[in-house]
Short mmCIF file of C-alpha atoms (C1' of nucleotides) in Angstrom, two decimals:
data_model
loop_
_atom_site.label_atom_id
_atom_site.label_comp_id
_atom_site.label_asym_id
_atom_site.label_seq_id
_atom_site.Cartn_x
_atom_site.Cartn_y
_atom_site.Cartn_z
CA MET A 216 -46.46 -16.67 152.51
CA PRO A 217 -47.16 -20.44 152.40
CA PRO A 218 -45.49 -22.57 155.07
CA PHE A 219 -43.00 -23.94 152.58
CA ASP A 220 -41.78 -22.15 149.49
CA MET A 221 -39.65 -24.19 147.39
CA GLY A 222 -40.56 -21.89 144.60
CA ARG A 223 -43.97 -23.28 143.95
CA VAL A 224 -45.65 -20.00 144.63
CA ARG A 225 -44.65 -18.53 141.36
CA ASP A 226 -45.81 -21.53 139.36
CA LYS A 227 -49.08 -20.90 137.62
CA GLY A 228 -49.24 -24.48 136.49
CA ALA A 229 -48.79 -25.67 140.23
CA ALA A 230 -51.45 -28.32 139.61
CA ALA A 231 -48.79 -30.34 137.93
CA GLU A 232 -47.24 -30.87 141.24
CA THR A 233 -50.28 -32.40 142.90
CA THR A 234 -50.96 -34.81 140.02
CA PRO A 235 -47.39 -34.92 138.72
CA CYS A 236 -47.73 -36.40 135.27
CA GLY A 237 -51.29 -37.07 134.28
CA ALA A 238 -51.96 -33.24 134.10
CA CYS A 239 -48.69 -32.31 132.86
CA PRO A 240 -49.04 -29.59 130.26
CA VAL A 241 -45.78 -30.35 128.48
CA ARG A 242 -46.20 -34.16 128.36
CA THR A 243 -46.75 -34.36 124.60
CA LEU A 244 -43.35 -32.72 124.00
CA THR A 245 -41.16 -35.24 125.74
CA VAL A 246 -40.38 -38.83 126.69
CA CYS A 247 -43.56 -39.19 128.51
CA ALA A 248 -45.51 -38.74 125.26
CA ALA A 249 -44.62 -42.36 124.27
CA LEU A 250 -46.43 -43.80 127.23
CA GLU A 251 -49.88 -45.08 128.08
CA ALA A 252 -51.97 -43.87 130.95
CA ASP A 253 -50.95 -46.62 133.23
CA GLU A 254 -47.37 -46.28 132.30
CA VAL A 255 -47.46 -42.56 133.07
CA ARG A 256 -48.71 -43.48 136.49
CA ARG A 257 -45.74 -45.70 137.06
CA LEU A 258 -43.54 -42.76 136.02
CA ALA A 259 -45.42 -40.48 138.43
CA ASP A 260 -44.55 -42.71 141.22
CA ILE A 261 -40.84 -42.21 140.93
CA VAL A 262 -40.73 -38.48 139.82
CA GLN A 263 -40.10 -35.56 142.03
CA MET A 264 -40.95 -31.99 140.97
CA GLN A 265 -38.27 -29.30 141.48
CA ARG A 266 -38.40 -25.68 141.07
CA MET A 267 -35.27 -23.45 140.85
CA GLU A 268 -34.38 -19.88 140.46
CA GLY A 269 -32.15 -18.67 137.70
CA ASN A 270 -28.24 -19.14 137.68
CA GLN A 271 -28.53 -22.14 140.06
CA THR A 272 -26.46 -25.28 139.68
CA ILE A 273 -28.44 -28.45 139.00
CA PHE A 274 -25.33 -30.62 139.01
CA ALA A 275 -21.56 -30.32 138.21
CA GLU A 276 -19.46 -32.29 135.74
CA GLY A 277 -18.05 -35.28 137.60
CA ASP A 278 -20.73 -35.53 140.05
CA GLN A 279 -22.14 -38.95 140.57
CA ALA A 280 -25.06 -39.25 138.13
CA ASP A 281 -28.00 -40.47 140.26
CA ALA A 282 -30.72 -38.54 138.59
CA LEU A 283 -32.18 -37.61 135.18
CA PHE A 284 -34.35 -34.65 134.56
CA ASN A 285 -37.00 -33.31 132.37
CA VAL A 286 -37.29 -29.52 131.83
CA THR A 287 -40.98 -28.63 132.25
CA SER A 288 -40.38 -24.85 132.05
CA GLY A 289 -37.43 -22.37 131.87
CA THR A 290 -34.08 -22.58 130.21
CA VAL A 291 -31.09 -24.65 131.25
CA LYS A 292 -27.46 -24.46 130.03
CA LEU A 293 -25.07 -27.25 129.89
CA TYR A 294 -21.25 -26.64 129.76
CA LYS A 295 -17.80 -27.97 130.33
CA LEU A 296 -14.80 -26.15 131.65
CA LEU A 297 -11.12 -26.15 131.02
CA PRO A 298 -8.70 -26.05 134.08
CA ASP A 299 -8.04 -22.38 133.37
CA GLY A 300 -11.72 -21.45 133.45
CA ARG A 301 -12.50 -21.29 129.72
CA ARG A 302 -15.91 -22.49 129.21
CA GLN A 303 -17.83 -24.14 126.34
CA ILE A 304 -21.64 -24.20 126.73
CA THR A 305 -22.66 -27.35 124.77
CA GLY A 306 -26.33 -26.75 124.80
CA PHE A 307 -29.46 -24.78 125.98
CA LEU A 308 -32.35 -26.85 127.25
CA VAL A 309 -35.95 -25.58 127.14
CA THR A 310 -39.49 -26.89 127.98
CA GLY A 311 -39.74 -30.51 127.16
CA ASP A 312 -35.98 -31.42 126.82
CA PHE A 313 -34.49 -34.16 128.52
CA LEU A 314 -31.37 -33.74 130.74
CA GLY A 315 -29.10 -36.64 131.28
CA LEU A 316 -28.67 -38.34 127.98
CA ALA A 317 -24.81 -38.31 127.91
CA MET A 318 -23.66 -39.71 131.10
CA ASN A 319 -22.08 -42.83 132.60
CA GLU A 320 -21.53 -43.21 136.27
CA SER A 321 -20.94 -39.48 136.46
CA TYR A 322 -22.10 -36.42 134.57
CA ALA A 323 -20.07 -35.47 131.65
CA TYR A 324 -20.92 -31.68 131.94
CA SER A 325 -22.32 -29.20 134.37
CA ALA A 326 -25.91 -27.96 134.35
CA GLU A 327 -27.13 -24.55 135.48
CA THR A 328 -30.49 -22.88 135.14
CA VAL A 329 -30.55 -19.74 132.98
CA THR A 330 -34.07 -18.57 133.96
CA PRO A 331 -36.26 -19.88 136.81
CA THR A 332 -36.90 -23.39 135.96
CA SER A 333 -39.10 -26.39 136.74
CA LEU A 334 -37.70 -29.88 136.60
CA CYS A 335 -39.02 -33.40 136.85
CA ARG A 336 -36.41 -35.43 138.71
CA PHE A 337 -36.13 -39.09 137.98
CA PRO A 338 -33.88 -41.13 140.28
CA ARG A 339 -31.58 -42.98 137.91
CA ARG A 340 -31.88 -46.52 139.20
CA LYS A 341 -35.67 -46.39 139.16
CA MET A 342 -35.68 -44.75 135.75
CA GLU A 343 -33.43 -47.57 134.38
CA ALA A 344 -35.75 -50.18 135.73
CA LEU A 345 -38.62 -48.52 134.14
CA LEU A 346 -36.86 -48.24 130.84
CA ASP A 347 -36.33 -52.04 130.83
CA GLU A 348 -40.13 -52.29 131.36
CA PHE A 349 -41.23 -49.78 128.74
CA PRO A 350 -39.28 -50.40 125.51
CA LYS A 351 -41.35 -47.69 123.88
CA MET A 352 -39.82 -45.24 126.34
CA GLN A 353 -36.38 -46.54 125.56
CA ARG A 354 -36.98 -46.13 122.07
CA ARG A 355 -38.11 -42.63 122.45
CA LEU A 356 -35.11 -41.92 124.47
CA PHE A 357 -32.84 -43.33 121.76
CA SER A 358 -34.63 -41.25 119.19
CA MET A 359 -34.02 -38.14 121.22
CA ALA A 360 -30.34 -39.01 121.57
CA SER A 361 -30.06 -39.42 117.85
CA ASN A 362 -31.64 -35.91 117.45
CA GLU A 363 -29.19 -34.57 119.86
CA LEU A 364 -26.34 -36.18 118.15
CA ALA A 365 -27.43 -34.50 114.82
CA ALA A 366 -27.66 -31.21 116.53
CA ALA A 367 -24.19 -31.63 118.09
CA GLN A 368 -22.77 -32.09 114.65
CA ASP A 369 -24.42 -29.00 113.36
CA GLN A 370 -22.80 -27.29 116.33
CA MET A 371 -19.34 -28.70 115.50
CA LEU A 372 -19.67 -27.24 111.98
CA LEU A 373 -20.63 -23.94 113.42
CA LEU A 374 -17.75 -23.88 115.95
CA GLY A 375 -15.04 -25.18 113.67
CA ARG A 376 -15.96 -23.36 110.47
CA LYS A 377 -18.34 -20.52 110.70
CA THR A 378 -17.38 -16.83 111.07
CA ALA A 379 -18.74 -14.73 114.11
CA ARG A 380 -21.61 -13.39 111.88
CA GLU A 381 -22.52 -16.71 110.72
CA LYS A 382 -22.45 -18.07 114.15
CA ILE A 383 -24.82 -15.46 115.43
CA CYS A 384 -27.22 -15.76 112.57
CA SER A 385 -27.27 -19.61 112.98
CA PHE A 386 -27.93 -19.15 116.72
CA LEU A 387 -30.92 -16.80 116.15
CA LEU A 388 -32.38 -19.13 113.64
CA MET A 389 -31.93 -22.13 115.91
CA LEU A 390 -33.79 -20.38 118.68
CA SER A 391 -36.50 -19.18 116.15
CA GLN A 392 -36.97 -22.67 114.82
CA ARG A 393 -37.11 -24.28 118.29
CA GLN A 394 -39.78 -21.89 119.52
CA SER A 395 -41.81 -22.41 116.36
CA ARG A 396 -41.49 -26.10 116.80
CA ARG A 397 -42.86 -25.67 120.28
CA GLY A 398 -46.02 -24.00 118.84
CA HIS A 399 -44.91 -20.40 119.26
CA LYS A 400 -44.40 -17.73 116.62
CA GLU A 401 -41.13 -17.81 114.97
CA ASN A 402 -40.57 -14.12 115.61
CA PRO A 403 -39.71 -12.23 117.69
CA VAL A 404 -37.14 -14.57 119.16
CA TYR A 405 -36.86 -14.93 122.90
CA VAL A 406 -33.21 -14.79 124.07
CA PRO A 407 -33.08 -15.25 127.75
CA MET A 408 -29.40 -15.93 128.12
CA SER A 409 -26.66 -13.30 128.67
CA ARG A 410 -24.03 -12.16 126.14
CA ALA A 411 -21.44 -14.26 128.09
CA ASP A 412 -23.58 -17.42 127.73
CA ILE A 413 -24.03 -16.74 124.03
CA ALA A 414 -20.36 -16.17 123.65
CA ASP A 415 -19.40 -19.42 125.41
CA TYR A 416 -21.97 -21.31 123.28
CA LEU A 417 -20.65 -19.90 119.97
CA GLY A 418 -16.94 -19.99 120.85
CA LEU A 419 -16.67 -16.19 120.84
CA THR A 420 -16.13 -13.30 123.35
CA THR A 421 -19.01 -11.18 124.74
CA GLU A 422 -17.45 -8.21 122.96
CA THR A 423 -17.72 -9.89 119.66
CA VAL A 424 -21.20 -11.05 120.24
CA SER A 425 -22.11 -7.50 121.18
CA ARG A 426 -20.38 -5.98 118.16
CA THR A 427 -22.04 -8.57 115.80
CA PHE A 428 -25.54 -7.79 117.11
CA THR A 429 -24.78 -4.11 116.56
CA GLN A 430 -23.76 -4.76 112.97
CA LEU A 431 -26.91 -6.82 112.33
CA LYS A 432 -29.07 -4.09 113.88
CA THR A 433 -27.31 -1.38 111.84
CA SER A 434 -28.00 -3.31 108.67
CA GLN A 435 -31.64 -3.60 109.44
CA ALA A 436 -31.50 -7.37 109.62
CA ILE A 437 -32.72 -7.59 113.26
CA SER A 438 -34.03 -5.16 115.97
CA LEU A 439 -33.62 -5.60 119.59
CA GLN A 440 -36.80 -5.41 121.62
CA GLU A 441 -37.53 -5.21 125.23
CA GLY A 442 -37.84 -8.38 127.35
CA ASN A 443 -34.81 -10.13 125.67
CA ARG A 444 -36.51 -10.42 122.51
CA ILE A 445 -34.95 -10.05 118.96
CA GLN A 446 -37.06 -9.34 115.92
CA ILE A 447 -35.60 -10.91 112.85
CA ALA A 448 -36.61 -8.31 110.12
CA ASP A 449 -34.81 -9.97 107.15
CA MET A 450 -35.49 -13.74 107.72
CA ASP A 451 -34.02 -14.62 104.26
CA GLY A 452 -31.01 -12.51 104.72
CA ILE A 453 -30.26 -14.04 108.08
CA TYR A 454 -30.76 -17.46 106.61
CA ASP A 455 -28.09 -16.74 103.96
CA MET A 456 -25.69 -15.27 106.45
CA ALA A 457 -25.99 -18.24 108.68
CA GLU A 458 -24.42 -20.35 105.91
CA GLY A 459 -22.08 -17.85 104.41
CA VAL A 460 -24.03 -17.48 101.22
CA MET B 149 -5.78 -62.23 89.92
CA PRO B 150 -8.96 -63.67 91.24
CA PRO B 151 -12.04 -63.49 89.04
CA PHE B 152 -13.57 -60.97 91.36
CA ASP B 153 -11.82 -58.43 93.32
CA MET B 154 -14.11 -56.42 95.37
CA GLY B 155 -11.18 -55.94 97.71
CA ARG B 156 -11.50 -59.25 99.47
CA VAL B 157 -8.15 -60.43 98.42
CA ARG B 158 -6.51 -58.10 100.84
CA ASP B 159 -8.59 -59.20 103.81
CA LYS B 160 -6.88 -61.75 105.92
CA GLY B 161 -10.09 -62.33 107.87
CA ALA B 162 -12.06 -63.18 104.76
CA ALA B 163 -13.65 -66.04 106.57
CA ALA B 164 -16.01 -63.40 108.08
CA GLU B 165 -17.62 -63.04 104.78
CA THR B 166 -18.60 -66.75 104.58
CA THR B 167 -19.84 -67.02 108.22
CA PRO B 168 -20.84 -63.39 108.52
CA CYS B 169 -21.28 -62.90 112.16
CA GLY B 170 -20.64 -66.01 114.10
CA ALA B 171 -17.00 -65.87 113.43
CA CYS B 172 -16.68 -62.08 113.38
CA PRO B 173 -13.39 -61.06 115.08
CA VAL B 174 -14.67 -57.85 116.14
CA ARG B 175 -18.01 -58.83 117.49
CA THR B 176 -17.18 -58.13 121.14
CA LEU B 177 -16.37 -54.57 120.37
CA THR B 178 -19.71 -53.55 118.98
CA VAL B 179 -23.59 -53.68 119.06
CA CYS B 180 -23.38 -57.39 118.32
CA ALA B 181 -21.71 -57.96 121.72
CA ALA B 182 -25.04 -57.70 123.41
CA LEU B 183 -26.59 -60.67 121.62
CA GLU B 184 -27.11 -64.41 122.15
CA ALA B 185 -25.94 -66.91 119.51
CA ASP B 186 -29.34 -67.24 118.06
CA GLU B 187 -29.77 -63.55 117.96
CA VAL B 188 -26.55 -63.20 116.15
CA ARG B 189 -27.88 -65.68 113.66
CA ARG B 190 -30.81 -63.55 112.98
CA LEU B 191 -28.62 -60.56 112.50
CA ALA B 192 -26.37 -62.59 110.11
CA ASP B 193 -29.59 -63.08 108.01
CA ILE B 194 -29.81 -59.52 107.18
CA VAL B 195 -26.36 -58.39 107.00
CA GLN B 196 -24.17 -57.79 103.83
CA MET B 197 -20.54 -57.54 104.06
CA GLN B 198 -18.92 -54.78 102.12
CA ARG B 199 -15.34 -53.83 101.34
CA MET B 200 -14.15 -50.45 100.06
CA GLU B 201 -10.87 -48.74 99.08
CA GLY B 202 -9.67 -45.64 100.78
CA ASN B 203 -11.38 -42.19 100.02
CA GLN B 204 -14.66 -43.76 98.73
CA THR B 205 -17.94 -42.25 99.54
CA ILE B 206 -20.25 -44.52 101.67
CA PHE B 207 -23.09 -42.13 101.59
CA ALA B 208 -23.69 -38.29 101.36
CA GLU B 209 -25.45 -35.93 103.55
CA GLY B 210 -29.11 -35.96 102.53
CA ASP B 211 -29.17 -39.29 101.05
CA GLN B 212 -32.16 -41.45 101.96
CA ALA B 213 -31.00 -43.28 105.00
CA ASP B 214 -31.81 -46.99 104.17
CA ALA B 215 -28.80 -48.64 105.64
CA LEU B 216 -26.82 -48.57 108.85
CA PHE B 217 -23.19 -49.85 109.12
CA ASN B 218 -20.70 -51.48 111.41
CA VAL B 219 -16.96 -50.70 110.73
CA THR B 220 -15.20 -54.07 111.00
CA SER B 221 -11.82 -52.82 109.88
CA GLY B 222 -10.31 -49.47 108.50
CA THR B 223 -11.03 -45.96 109.23
CA VAL B 224 -14.06 -43.76 108.19
CA LYS B 225 -14.65 -40.06 108.35
CA LEU B 226 -18.01 -38.20 108.74
CA TYR B 227 -18.25 -34.64 107.75
CA LYS B 228 -20.59 -31.92 106.92
CA LEU B 229 -20.28 -29.13 104.40
CA LEU B 230 -21.17 -25.44 104.00
CA PRO B 231 -22.35 -24.26 100.61
CA ASP B 232 -18.97 -22.67 99.88
CA GLY B 233 -17.16 -25.88 100.47
CA ARG B 234 -15.98 -25.34 104.02
CA ARG B 235 -15.91 -28.68 105.63
CA GLN B 236 -16.15 -29.86 109.18
CA ILE B 237 -15.22 -33.58 110.04
CA THR B 238 -17.38 -34.57 112.94
CA GLY B 239 -15.79 -37.89 113.67
CA PHE B 240 -13.45 -40.66 112.68
CA LEU B 241 -14.78 -44.18 113.07
CA VAL B 242 -12.65 -47.32 113.51
CA THR B 243 -13.06 -50.98 113.90
CA GLY B 244 -16.11 -51.65 115.95
CA ASP B 245 -17.68 -48.33 115.57
CA PHE B 246 -21.33 -48.08 114.48
CA LEU B 247 -22.24 -45.80 111.56
CA GLY B 248 -25.70 -44.35 111.45
CA LEU B 249 -26.70 -43.33 114.94
CA ALA B 250 -27.61 -39.69 114.02
CA MET B 251 -30.20 -39.94 111.28
CA ASN B 252 -33.83 -39.62 110.48
CA GLU B 253 -35.21 -40.29 107.08
CA SER B 254 -31.89 -39.00 105.46
CA TYR B 255 -28.30 -39.03 106.60
CA ALA B 256 -27.38 -35.84 108.49
CA TYR B 257 -23.77 -36.04 107.25
CA SER B 258 -21.57 -37.65 104.64
CA ALA B 259 -19.41 -40.63 105.22
CA GLU B 260 -16.18 -41.47 103.43
CA THR B 261 -13.49 -44.13 103.89
CA VAL B 262 -10.04 -42.84 104.94
CA THR B 263 -8.33 -46.19 104.60
CA PRO B 264 -9.47 -49.47 102.98
CA THR B 265 -12.53 -50.50 104.93
CA SER B 266 -14.85 -53.40 105.66
CA LEU B 267 -18.28 -52.79 106.61
CA CYS B 268 -21.32 -54.73 107.70
CA ARG B 269 -24.35 -53.27 106.02
CA PHE B 270 -27.74 -53.56 107.68
CA PRO B 271 -30.89 -52.52 105.79
CA ARG B 272 -32.56 -50.05 107.97
CA ARG B 273 -36.06 -51.42 108.04
CA LYS B 274 -34.90 -54.88 108.93
CA MET B 275 -32.58 -53.52 111.51
CA GLU B 276 -35.41 -51.61 113.06
CA ALA B 277 -37.60 -54.66 113.04
CA LEU B 278 -34.77 -56.56 114.92
CA LEU B 279 -34.31 -53.80 117.40
CA ASP B 280 -37.98 -54.09 118.43
CA GLU B 281 -37.33 -57.75 118.93
CA PHE B 282 -34.05 -57.40 120.83
CA PRO B 283 -34.37 -54.75 123.52
CA LYS B 284 -30.74 -55.71 124.60
CA MET B 285 -29.55 -54.47 121.35
CA GLN B 286 -31.58 -51.29 121.47
CA ARG B 287 -30.21 -50.75 124.89
CA ARG B 288 -26.66 -51.32 123.70
CA LEU B 289 -27.27 -48.90 120.86
CA PHE B 290 -28.67 -46.31 123.19
CA SER B 291 -25.53 -46.54 125.34
CA MET B 292 -23.34 -46.08 122.30
CA ALA B 293 -25.29 -42.95 121.43
CA SER B 294 -24.79 -41.67 124.97
CA ASN B 295 -21.03 -42.15 124.62
CA GLU B 296 -21.09 -40.47 121.24
CA LEU B 297 -22.84 -37.48 122.76
CA ALA B 298 -20.42 -37.22 125.54
CA ALA B 299 -17.65 -37.31 122.93
CA ALA B 300 -19.49 -34.71 120.74
CA GLN B 301 -19.36 -32.39 123.79
CA ASP B 302 -15.68 -32.84 124.35
CA GLN B 303 -15.22 -31.96 120.63
CA MET B 304 -17.26 -28.75 120.96
CA LEU B 305 -15.04 -27.84 123.95
CA LEU B 306 -12.10 -28.40 121.65
CA LEU B 307 -13.48 -26.53 118.75
CA GLY B 308 -14.79 -23.63 120.68
CA ARG B 309 -12.22 -22.96 123.23
CA LYS B 310 -8.86 -24.61 122.55
CA THR B 311 -5.75 -23.28 120.83
CA ALA B 312 -4.24 -24.90 117.86
CA ARG B 313 -1.67 -26.75 120.01
CA GLU B 314 -4.17 -27.77 122.52
CA LYS B 315 -6.33 -29.17 119.65
CA ILE B 316 -3.43 -31.25 118.20
CA CYS B 317 -2.41 -32.54 121.66
CA SER B 318 -6.02 -33.50 122.33
CA PHE B 319 -6.40 -35.21 119.05
CA LEU B 320 -3.18 -37.35 119.63
CA LEU B 321 -4.37 -38.23 122.96
CA MET B 322 -7.84 -39.31 121.63
CA LEU B 323 -6.35 -41.50 119.04
CA SER B 324 -3.87 -43.07 121.68
CA GLN B 325 -6.57 -43.74 124.10
CA ARG B 326 -8.81 -45.11 121.46
CA GLN B 327 -6.20 -47.58 120.22
CA SER B 328 -5.31 -48.59 123.78
CA ARG B 329 -9.03 -49.19 124.44
CA ARG B 330 -9.03 -51.47 121.36
CA GLY B 331 -6.30 -53.55 122.89
CA HIS B 332 -3.30 -51.98 121.18
CA LYS B 333 -0.47 -50.17 122.73
CA GLU B 334 -1.01 -46.44 123.47
CA ASN B 335 2.24 -45.69 121.61
CA PRO B 336 3.21 -44.92 118.85
CA VAL B 337 -0.19 -43.52 117.64
CA TYR B 338 -1.43 -44.62 114.20
CA VAL B 339 -2.65 -41.53 112.27
CA PRO B 340 -3.87 -42.66 108.84
CA MET B 341 -5.75 -39.48 107.90
CA SER B 342 -4.20 -36.64 105.97
CA ARG B 343 -3.30 -33.21 107.26
CA ALA B 344 -6.40 -31.79 105.40
CA ASP B 345 -8.66 -34.19 107.27
CA ILE B 346 -7.04 -33.43 110.70
CA ALA B 347 -7.39 -29.76 109.97
CA ASP B 348 -11.04 -30.10 109.09
CA TYR B 349 -11.71 -32.27 112.17
CA LEU B 350 -9.98 -29.66 114.45
CA GLY B 351 -11.34 -26.37 112.90
CA LEU B 352 -7.76 -25.57 111.62
CA THR B 353 -5.89 -25.25 108.25
CA THR B 354 -3.56 -27.78 106.88
CA GLU B 355 -0.66 -25.29 107.36
CA THR B 356 -1.43 -24.68 111.06
CA VAL B 357 -1.70 -28.50 111.63
CA SER B 358 1.71 -28.92 109.91
CA ARG B 359 3.31 -26.09 111.81
CA THR B 360 2.12 -27.19 115.18
CA PHE B 361 3.45 -30.80 114.50
CA THR B 362 6.74 -29.21 113.65
CA GLN B 363 6.73 -27.29 116.86
CA LEU B 364 5.84 -30.40 118.96
CA LYS B 365 8.56 -32.30 117.11
CA THR B 366 11.08 -29.51 117.79
CA SER B 367 10.17 -29.44 121.46
CA GLN B 368 10.76 -33.26 121.60
CA ALA B 369 7.22 -33.83 122.71
CA ILE B 370 6.57 -36.13 119.78
CA SER B 371 8.47 -37.72 116.94
CA LEU B 372 7.13 -38.69 113.38
CA GLN B 373 7.78 -42.35 112.48
CA GLU B 374 7.24 -44.00 109.21
CA GLY B 375 3.85 -45.58 108.33
CA ASN B 376 1.81 -42.57 109.56
CA ARG B 377 2.82 -43.33 113.11
CA ILE B 378 3.57 -40.68 115.76
CA GLN B 379 5.43 -41.45 118.93
CA ILE B 380 4.43 -39.47 121.97
CA ALA B 381 7.75 -38.92 123.82
CA ASP B 382 6.45 -36.81 126.64
CA MET B 383 2.98 -38.21 127.30
CA ASP B 384 2.53 -36.06 130.45
CA GLY B 385 3.59 -32.89 128.69
CA ILE B 386 1.11 -33.66 125.88
CA TYR B 387 -1.61 -34.30 128.52
CA ASP B 388 -0.94 -30.85 130.05
CA MET B 389 -0.89 -29.09 126.70
CA ALA B 390 -4.13 -30.71 125.72
CA GLU B 391 -5.95 -28.86 128.45
CA GLY B 392 -3.76 -25.66 128.38
CA VAL B 393 -2.09 -26.35 131.73
"C1'" DC C 277 12.38 -39.02 84.37
"C1'" DG C 278 8.36 -36.14 84.56
"C1'" DT C 279 4.05 -35.41 86.92
"C1'" DC C 280 0.95 -35.21 90.66
"C1'" DT C 281 -0.35 -35.01 95.27
"C1'" DC C 282 0.82 -34.12 100.05
"C1'" DG C 283 3.40 -31.92 103.32
"C1'" DT C 284 6.30 -28.16 104.92
"C1'" DT C 285 8.00 -23.61 105.32
"C1'" DG C 286 7.78 -18.46 104.67
"C1'" DA C 287 5.63 -13.72 104.46
"C1'" DG C 288 2.08 -10.81 105.26
"C1'" DT C 289 -2.89 -9.94 106.53
"C1'" DC C 290 -6.99 -9.92 108.98
"C1'" DC C 291 -10.70 -11.47 112.23
"C1'" DG C 292 -11.68 -11.98 116.56
"C1'" DC C 293 -9.29 -11.24 121.05
"C1'" DT C 294 -7.49 -8.45 124.90
"C1'" DC C 295 -7.65 -4.63 127.74
"C1'" DA C 296 -10.03 -0.47 129.02
"C1'" DA C 297 -13.51 2.91 129.33
"C1'" DT C 298 -18.28 4.25 129.15
"C1'" DT C 299 -23.18 3.46 128.88
"C1'" DT C 300 -27.26 1.03 129.95
"C1'" DT C 301 -30.08 -2.00 132.58
"C1'" DG C 302 -32.24 -3.86 136.47
"C1'" DG C 303 -32.76 -4.34 141.18
"C1'" DT C 304 -33.13 -1.97 145.86
"C1'" DG C 305 -34.25 1.14 149.24
"C1'" DG C 306 -35.55 5.85 150.61
"C1'" DC D 275 -41.34 7.65 141.99
"C1'" DC D 276 -36.87 8.48 141.79
"C1'" DA D 277 -31.99 8.09 143.24
"C1'" DC D 278 -28.32 4.92 143.68
"C1'" DC D 279 -25.56 0.98 142.79
"C1'" DA D 280 -23.77 -3.27 140.92
"C1'" DA D 281 -23.82 -6.05 136.92
"C1'" DA D 282 -24.37 -6.41 131.97
"C1'" DA D 283 -23.81 -4.53 127.65
"C1'" DT D 284 -21.67 -1.71 124.44
"C1'" DT D 285 -17.91 0.65 122.30
"C1'" DG D 286 -12.99 1.84 121.24
"C1'" DA D 287 -8.00 0.93 120.40
"C1'" DG D 288 -4.49 -2.02 119.61
"C1'" DC D 289 -2.69 -6.73 119.23
"C1'" DG D 290 -1.83 -11.48 118.00
"C1'" DG D 291 -2.84 -16.33 116.56
"C1'" DA D 292 -4.35 -18.57 112.97
"C1'" DC D 293 -5.33 -17.67 108.13
"C1'" DT D 294 -4.31 -16.67 103.12
"C1'" DC D 295 -1.25 -16.96 99.45
"C1'" DA D 296 2.78 -18.67 97.67
"C1'" DA D 297 6.90 -21.31 97.06
"C1'" DC D 298 9.32 -25.32 97.66
"C1'" DG D 299 10.43 -30.27 98.93
"C1'" DA D 300 9.40 -35.22 99.10
"C1'" DG D 301 7.52 -39.40 97.77
"C1'" DA D 302 4.41 -42.15 94.83
"C1'" DC D 303 3.42 -43.63 90.40
"C1'" DG D 304 3.46 -44.27 85.62
#
DNA sequence: CGTCTCGTTGAGTCCGCTCAATTTTGGTGG
DNA sequence: CCACCAAAATTGAGCGGACTCAACGAGACG
């Protein structure tokens, strides 16, 4: 056992922690991709690596927003709560995603890890100073925010107008497309989150999520595999069902 | 009748069209607020004023995105459609709001006027060139995108987890707060959009919207006034109902 | 005055929810 | 390696809130 174990022991890419950004394996996926070598070094000066287990709170809605994050591995969920405990998950972040786009002085949502996760932590003030220096980075961040906004609108369409089956199919396709954009195969789809998380993301209950998976399984459209993976057998069918065709 | 009637006749602030930006009455509300006088002049060089009646299409989802807009008066709705015609309105824009935050090469949603509307139209390429020149403006736009993102998350909570009554109450409060932020009274609330638009914004049907208004009216929480105005009689009660308390 | 659109109201249905009971999974210790 | 337990997922039964379908009323407009 090492003298300190902030979780680094299980990180195969631990080199990233000693040379924080230059050797970062996910740099091309994220904000940092916009930067030159010397700019990356400036970023490395202010960044702190952070590793967390699953189901840990990163920050809570209303907390003073004094840091931004970049997810370098793992999955994170963002959510908002109603006073009586009803929860809406507004997004799942994966490797390369930026955490902290929507915030003023305080965070507008809570963030929790789903799986064990590595984060780059940027103190907010220093980050803002850096943004003023590097318009390219600012631009990149703006473009990411634009994409987020477009995704948010898709999600509104889903929540407001789609049936349970359409929601589940859309969800599977979203995960599939996301992992293929990240350079993985589109199939099988890795689904690390619980039924409860899926339900709170899609505006359903865990029972309905479960029943809908069963239906899709029975109709041979998908098959559940080990390790939280789902094989989409009938990709075209799922596509059509996602839009109600 | 004037020789040309692109709608200007009904615009009391028609001066804005002759000195496009310098004299713009809503400049402090929007992107342009970030700019110096000489920068505003540069912006004025590329802007076109545009006036439209109600229920006109500004652009459609999938159209090539070659312009951005600023709403200088009136109300605009943004929406997405499913193949079978189901519609989700993702937002209502009013005076000072920026139109075109979420887009790549093509628009991610359709935009239609609700009431007669004035727009500043910015050709996209020229706008992008200007953004590179004026980081302040870029920054302002980023900050607006952040706010939009936070609002989108609130809307997801509403769509995914709130009941019909909670949705209607939240909607009224949103309109009330928006108009008080614009310097108007918080009450009565101006509601220019149809029941169908409200329904498609809240993920309900027109019948349910109508029934819920009737309930709130019956319970003395609100009263409908002439001119599409709604008086919130029990502001605290509506607040509580908006969050299910 | 007739027509058309929009909003309201009523009656009945259904999809997804609630409540409850199993079954399965994954982690722990013997 | 297996037994045990708690947590998660699945399945069942019945209910209810919002939907569908339909009728009716109220303005707006020609």
